[in-house]
PDB file of C-alpha atoms in Angstrom:
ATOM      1  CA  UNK A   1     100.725-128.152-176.633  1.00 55.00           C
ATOM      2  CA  UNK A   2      99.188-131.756-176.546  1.00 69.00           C
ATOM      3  CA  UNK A   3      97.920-133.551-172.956  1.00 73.00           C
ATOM      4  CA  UNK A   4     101.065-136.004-173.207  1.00 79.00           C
ATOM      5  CA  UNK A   5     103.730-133.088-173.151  1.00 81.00           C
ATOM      6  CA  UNK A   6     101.610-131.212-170.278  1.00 84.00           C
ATOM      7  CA  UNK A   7     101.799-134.806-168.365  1.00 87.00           C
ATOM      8  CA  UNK A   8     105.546-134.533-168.456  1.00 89.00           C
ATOM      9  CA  UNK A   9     105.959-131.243-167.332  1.00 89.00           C
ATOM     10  CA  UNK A  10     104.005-132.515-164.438  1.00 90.00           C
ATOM     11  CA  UNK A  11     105.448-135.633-163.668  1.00 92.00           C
ATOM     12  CA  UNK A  12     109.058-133.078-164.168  1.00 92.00           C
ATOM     13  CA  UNK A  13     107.451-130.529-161.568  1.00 93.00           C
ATOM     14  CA  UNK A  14     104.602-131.611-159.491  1.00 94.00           C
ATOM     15  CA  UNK A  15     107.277-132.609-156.874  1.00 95.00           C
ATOM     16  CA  UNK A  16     108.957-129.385-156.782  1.00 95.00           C
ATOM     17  CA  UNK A  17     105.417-127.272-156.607  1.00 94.00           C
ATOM     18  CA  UNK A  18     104.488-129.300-153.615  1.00 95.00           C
ATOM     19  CA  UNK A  19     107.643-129.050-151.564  1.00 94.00           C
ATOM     20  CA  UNK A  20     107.941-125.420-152.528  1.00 92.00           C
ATOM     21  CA  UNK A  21     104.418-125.154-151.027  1.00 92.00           C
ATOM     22  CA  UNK A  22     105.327-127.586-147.725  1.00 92.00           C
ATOM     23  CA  UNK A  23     108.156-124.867-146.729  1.00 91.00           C
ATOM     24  CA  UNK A  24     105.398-122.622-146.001  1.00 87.00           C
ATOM     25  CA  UNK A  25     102.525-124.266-144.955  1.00 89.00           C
ATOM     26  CA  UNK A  26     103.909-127.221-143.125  1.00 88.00           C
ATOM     27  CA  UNK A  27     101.299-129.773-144.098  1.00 89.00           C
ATOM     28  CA  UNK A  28     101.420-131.857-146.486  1.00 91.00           C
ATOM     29  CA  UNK A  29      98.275-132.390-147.870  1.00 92.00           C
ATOM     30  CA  UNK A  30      97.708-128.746-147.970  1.00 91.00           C
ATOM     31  CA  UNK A  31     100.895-128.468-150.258  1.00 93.00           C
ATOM     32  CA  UNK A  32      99.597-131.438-152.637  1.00 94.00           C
ATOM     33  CA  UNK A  33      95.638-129.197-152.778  1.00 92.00           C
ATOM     34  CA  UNK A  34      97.862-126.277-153.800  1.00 93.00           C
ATOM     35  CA  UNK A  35      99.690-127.975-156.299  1.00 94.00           C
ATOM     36  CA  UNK A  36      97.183-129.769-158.122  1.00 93.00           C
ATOM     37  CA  UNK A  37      95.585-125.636-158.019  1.00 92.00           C
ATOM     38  CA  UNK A  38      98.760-124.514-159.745  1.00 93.00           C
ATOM     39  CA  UNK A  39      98.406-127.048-162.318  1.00 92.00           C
ATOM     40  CA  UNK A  40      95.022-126.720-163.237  1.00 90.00           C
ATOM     41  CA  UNK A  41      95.473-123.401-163.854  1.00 88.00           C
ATOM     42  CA  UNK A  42      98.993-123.799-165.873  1.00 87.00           C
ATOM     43  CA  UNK A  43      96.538-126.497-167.677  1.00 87.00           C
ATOM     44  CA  UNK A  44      93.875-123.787-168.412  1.00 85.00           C
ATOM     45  CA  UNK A  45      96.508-121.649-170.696  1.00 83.00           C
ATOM     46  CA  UNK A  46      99.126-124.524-171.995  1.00 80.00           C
ATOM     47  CA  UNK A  47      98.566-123.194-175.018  1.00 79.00           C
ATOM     48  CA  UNK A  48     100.386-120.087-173.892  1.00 78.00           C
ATOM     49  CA  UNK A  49     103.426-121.991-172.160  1.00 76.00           C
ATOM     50  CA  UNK A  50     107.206-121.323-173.430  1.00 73.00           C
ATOM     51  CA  UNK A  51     107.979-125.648-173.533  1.00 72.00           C
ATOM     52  CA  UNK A  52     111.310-124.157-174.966  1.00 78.00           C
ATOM     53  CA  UNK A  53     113.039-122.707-172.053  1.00 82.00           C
ATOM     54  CA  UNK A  54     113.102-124.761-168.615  1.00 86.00           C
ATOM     55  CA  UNK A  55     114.282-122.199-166.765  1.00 86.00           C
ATOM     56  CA  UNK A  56     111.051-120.123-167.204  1.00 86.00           C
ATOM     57  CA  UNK A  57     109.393-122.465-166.451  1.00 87.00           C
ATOM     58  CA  UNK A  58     110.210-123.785-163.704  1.00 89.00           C
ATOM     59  CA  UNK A  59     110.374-120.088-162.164  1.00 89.00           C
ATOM     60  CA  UNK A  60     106.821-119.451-163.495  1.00 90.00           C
ATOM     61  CA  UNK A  61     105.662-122.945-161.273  1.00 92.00           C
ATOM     62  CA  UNK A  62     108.066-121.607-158.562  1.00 92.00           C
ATOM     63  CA  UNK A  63     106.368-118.186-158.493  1.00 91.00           C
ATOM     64  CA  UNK A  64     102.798-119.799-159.122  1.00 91.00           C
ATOM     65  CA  UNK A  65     103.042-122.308-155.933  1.00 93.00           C
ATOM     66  CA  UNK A  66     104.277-119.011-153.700  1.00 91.00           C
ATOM     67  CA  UNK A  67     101.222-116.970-155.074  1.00 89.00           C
ATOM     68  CA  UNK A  68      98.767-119.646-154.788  1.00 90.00           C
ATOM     69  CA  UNK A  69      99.949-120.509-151.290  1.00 89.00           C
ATOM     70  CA  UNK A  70      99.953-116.804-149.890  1.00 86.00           C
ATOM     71  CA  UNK A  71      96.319-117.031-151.444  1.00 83.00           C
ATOM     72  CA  UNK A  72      95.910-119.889-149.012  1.00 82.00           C
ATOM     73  CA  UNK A  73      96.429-117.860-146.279  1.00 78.00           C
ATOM     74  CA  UNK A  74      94.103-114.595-147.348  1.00 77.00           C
ATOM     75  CA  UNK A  75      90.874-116.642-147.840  1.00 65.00           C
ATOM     76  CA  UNK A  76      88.313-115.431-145.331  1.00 60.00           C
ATOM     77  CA  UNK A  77      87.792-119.166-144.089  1.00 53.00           C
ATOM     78  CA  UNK A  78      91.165-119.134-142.378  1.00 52.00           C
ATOM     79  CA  UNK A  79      90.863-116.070-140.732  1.00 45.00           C
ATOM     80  CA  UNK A  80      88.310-118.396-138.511  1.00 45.00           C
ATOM     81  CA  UNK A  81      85.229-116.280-138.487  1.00 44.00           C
ATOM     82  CA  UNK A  82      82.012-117.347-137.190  1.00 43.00           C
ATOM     83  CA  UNK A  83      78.657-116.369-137.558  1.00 46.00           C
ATOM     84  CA  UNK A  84      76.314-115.960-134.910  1.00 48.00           C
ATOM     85  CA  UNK A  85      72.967-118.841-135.618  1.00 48.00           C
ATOM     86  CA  UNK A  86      70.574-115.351-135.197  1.00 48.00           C
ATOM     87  CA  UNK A  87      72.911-113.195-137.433  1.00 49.00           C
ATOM     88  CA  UNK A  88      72.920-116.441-139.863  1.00 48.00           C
ATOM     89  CA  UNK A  89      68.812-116.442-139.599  1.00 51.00           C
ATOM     90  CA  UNK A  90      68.180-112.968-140.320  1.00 53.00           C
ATOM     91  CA  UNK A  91      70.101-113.080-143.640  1.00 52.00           C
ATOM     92  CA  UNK A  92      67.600-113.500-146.541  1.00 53.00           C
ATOM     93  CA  UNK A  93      69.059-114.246-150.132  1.00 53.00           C
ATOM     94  CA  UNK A  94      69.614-111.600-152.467  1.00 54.00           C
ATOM     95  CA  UNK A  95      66.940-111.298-154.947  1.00 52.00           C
ATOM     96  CA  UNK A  96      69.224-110.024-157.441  1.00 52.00           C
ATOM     97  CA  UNK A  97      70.987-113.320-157.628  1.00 57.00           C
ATOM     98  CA  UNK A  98      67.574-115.323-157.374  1.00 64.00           C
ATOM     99  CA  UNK A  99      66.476-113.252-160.951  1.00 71.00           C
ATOM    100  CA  UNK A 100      66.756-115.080-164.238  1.00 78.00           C
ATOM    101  CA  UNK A 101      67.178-112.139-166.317  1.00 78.00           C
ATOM    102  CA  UNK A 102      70.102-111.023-164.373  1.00 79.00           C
ATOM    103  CA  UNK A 103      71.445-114.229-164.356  1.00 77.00           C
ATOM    104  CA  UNK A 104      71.324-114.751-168.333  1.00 79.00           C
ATOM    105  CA  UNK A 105      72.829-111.127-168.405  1.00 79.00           C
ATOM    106  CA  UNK A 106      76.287-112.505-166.228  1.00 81.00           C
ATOM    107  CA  UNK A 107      76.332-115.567-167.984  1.00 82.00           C
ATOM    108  CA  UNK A 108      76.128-113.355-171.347  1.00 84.00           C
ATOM    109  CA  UNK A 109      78.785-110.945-169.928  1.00 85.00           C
ATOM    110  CA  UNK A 110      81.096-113.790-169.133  1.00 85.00           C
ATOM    111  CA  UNK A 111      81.212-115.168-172.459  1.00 86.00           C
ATOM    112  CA  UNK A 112      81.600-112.041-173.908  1.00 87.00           C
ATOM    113  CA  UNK A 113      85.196-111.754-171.579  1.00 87.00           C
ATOM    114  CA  UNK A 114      85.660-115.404-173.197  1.00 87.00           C
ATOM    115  CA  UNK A 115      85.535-114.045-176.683  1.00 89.00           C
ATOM    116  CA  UNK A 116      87.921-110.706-176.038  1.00 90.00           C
ATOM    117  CA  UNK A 117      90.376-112.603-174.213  1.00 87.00           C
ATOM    118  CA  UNK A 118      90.514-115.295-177.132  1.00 88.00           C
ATOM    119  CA  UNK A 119      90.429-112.626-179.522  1.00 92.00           C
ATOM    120  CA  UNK A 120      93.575-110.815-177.416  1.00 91.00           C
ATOM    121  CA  UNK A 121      95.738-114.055-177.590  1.00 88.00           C
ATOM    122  CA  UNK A 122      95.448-114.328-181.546  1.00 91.00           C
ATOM    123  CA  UNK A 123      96.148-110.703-181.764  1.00 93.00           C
ATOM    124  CA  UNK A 124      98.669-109.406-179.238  1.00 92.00           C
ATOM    125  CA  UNK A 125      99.942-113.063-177.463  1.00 89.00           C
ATOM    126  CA  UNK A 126     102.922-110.898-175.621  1.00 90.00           C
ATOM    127  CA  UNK A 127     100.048-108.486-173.890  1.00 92.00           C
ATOM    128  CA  UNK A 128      98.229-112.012-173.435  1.00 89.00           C
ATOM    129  CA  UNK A 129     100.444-113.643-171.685  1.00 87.00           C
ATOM    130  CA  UNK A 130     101.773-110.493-169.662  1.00 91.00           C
ATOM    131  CA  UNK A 131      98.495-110.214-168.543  1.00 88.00           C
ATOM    132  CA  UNK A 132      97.605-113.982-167.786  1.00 85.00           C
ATOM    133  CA  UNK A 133     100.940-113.980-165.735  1.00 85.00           C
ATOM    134  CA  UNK A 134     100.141-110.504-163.304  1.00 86.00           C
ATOM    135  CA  UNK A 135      96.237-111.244-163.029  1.00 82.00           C
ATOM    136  CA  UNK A 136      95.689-115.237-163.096  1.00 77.00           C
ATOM    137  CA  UNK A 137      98.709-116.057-161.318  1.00 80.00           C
ATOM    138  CA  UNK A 138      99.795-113.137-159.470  1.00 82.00           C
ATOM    139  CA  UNK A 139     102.937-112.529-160.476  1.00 85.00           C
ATOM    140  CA  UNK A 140     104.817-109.202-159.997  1.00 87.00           C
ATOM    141  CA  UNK A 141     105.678-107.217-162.513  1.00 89.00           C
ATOM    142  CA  UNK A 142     108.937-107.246-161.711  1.00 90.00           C
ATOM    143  CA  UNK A 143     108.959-111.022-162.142  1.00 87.00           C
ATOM    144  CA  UNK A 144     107.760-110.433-165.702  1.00 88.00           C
ATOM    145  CA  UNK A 145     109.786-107.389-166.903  1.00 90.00           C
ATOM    146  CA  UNK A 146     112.493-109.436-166.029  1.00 88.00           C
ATOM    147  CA  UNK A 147     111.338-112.665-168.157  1.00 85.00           C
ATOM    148  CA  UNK A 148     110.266-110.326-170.980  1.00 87.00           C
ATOM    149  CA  UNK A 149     113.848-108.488-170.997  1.00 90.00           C
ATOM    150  CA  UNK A 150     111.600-105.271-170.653  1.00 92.00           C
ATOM    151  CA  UNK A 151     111.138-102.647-168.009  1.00 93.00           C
ATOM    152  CA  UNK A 152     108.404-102.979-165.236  1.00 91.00           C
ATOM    153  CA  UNK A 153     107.115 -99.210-166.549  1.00 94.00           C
ATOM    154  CA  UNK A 154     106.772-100.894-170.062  1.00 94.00           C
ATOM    155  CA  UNK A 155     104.984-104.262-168.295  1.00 92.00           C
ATOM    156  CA  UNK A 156     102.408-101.830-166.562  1.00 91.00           C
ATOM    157  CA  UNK A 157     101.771 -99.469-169.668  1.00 93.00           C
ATOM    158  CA  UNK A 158     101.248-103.203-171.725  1.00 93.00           C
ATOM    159  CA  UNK A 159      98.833-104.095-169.112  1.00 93.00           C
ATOM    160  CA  UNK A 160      96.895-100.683-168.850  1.00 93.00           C
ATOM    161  CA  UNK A 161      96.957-100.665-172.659  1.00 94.00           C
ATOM    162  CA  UNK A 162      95.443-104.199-173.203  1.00 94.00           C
ATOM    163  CA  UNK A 163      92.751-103.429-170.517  1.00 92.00           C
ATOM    164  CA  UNK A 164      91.763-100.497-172.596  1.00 95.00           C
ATOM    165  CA  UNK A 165      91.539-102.619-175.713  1.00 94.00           C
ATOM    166  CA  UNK A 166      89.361-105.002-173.831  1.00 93.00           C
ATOM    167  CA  UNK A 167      86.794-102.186-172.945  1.00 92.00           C
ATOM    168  CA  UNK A 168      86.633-101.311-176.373  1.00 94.00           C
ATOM    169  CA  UNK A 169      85.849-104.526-177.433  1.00 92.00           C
ATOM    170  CA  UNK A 170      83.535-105.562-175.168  1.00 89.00           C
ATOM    171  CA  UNK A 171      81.921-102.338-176.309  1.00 91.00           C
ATOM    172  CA  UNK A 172      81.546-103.286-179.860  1.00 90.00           C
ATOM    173  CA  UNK A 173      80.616-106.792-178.509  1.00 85.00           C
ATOM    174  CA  UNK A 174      77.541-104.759-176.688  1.00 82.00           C
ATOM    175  CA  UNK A 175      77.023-103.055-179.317  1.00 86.00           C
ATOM    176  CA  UNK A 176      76.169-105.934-181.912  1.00 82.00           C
ATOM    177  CA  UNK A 177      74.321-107.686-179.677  1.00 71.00           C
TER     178      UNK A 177
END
């Protein structure tokens, strides 16, 4: 997919994302932050996006906007918690993120994910995309059963299937290196 067709499917939809986010969080600026969230993250796999059917996707921006906005309202932030200024003293950084050697290792770790999740959307794009749908964006399975004309047992053995393929990978990618 090229940057000019993504910029008309948001022209087409950025509208719709926002007021679907407004009916439930009844501010707008709120609903425009979750939006622009939506699309960053439909930007992140347009590669992966079915152009061909509107229908899809508009339910997948639909479905993204709910998930994203009952996100919204988990994040410990809004909850309102506050810290005592003694509790907030007595905490000390964590060494373990202060180490350079463990911070290498993550950084190492993470690009190995990179690599098995690029390597998963050349070989199985289905399991891919299945996967990008119930773990990026939070869809439910039976949201994407019902898109894939398959049943919700078959999305959920796909998804425990790929996950196993990804541990053996990232295996062999430990292994090499």
């Amino acid at each position: 997919m090229k940057n000019e067709d993504f910029n008309d499917i948001y022209r087409k939809y950025h509208r719709f994302s926002v007021k679907s986010a407004y009916r439930l969080v009844k501010d707008r600026m709120l609903a425009e932050d979750i939006s622009q969230e939506v699309f960053y993250h439909l930007y992140e796999i347009m590669d992966t996006l079915d152009l061909g059917n509107e229908e899809k996707l508009r339910a997948l921006i639909f479905i993204a906007t709910v998930n994203k906005t009952k996100d919204y309202f988990k994040k410990p932030w809004k909850r309102q918690e506050h810290v005592a200024l003694e509790d907030w003293k007595r905490r000390k950084p964590s060494e373990e993120k202060l180490n350079p050697e463990k911070i290498m290792l993550n950084r190492e770790e993470i690009e190995y994910r990179k690599q098995v999740l690029l390597k998963l959307r050349k070989v199985n794009p289905v399991n891919y995309n299945i996967l990008v749908m119930m773990k990026y964006f939070g869809i439910s399975p039976d949201s994407v059963a019902e898109e894939y004309g398959i049943t919700r047992n078959n999305v959920n053995n796909r998804i425990l299937r790929t996950r196993k393929w990804m541990k053996a990978e990232l295996e062999k990618l430990h292994k090499r290196h």
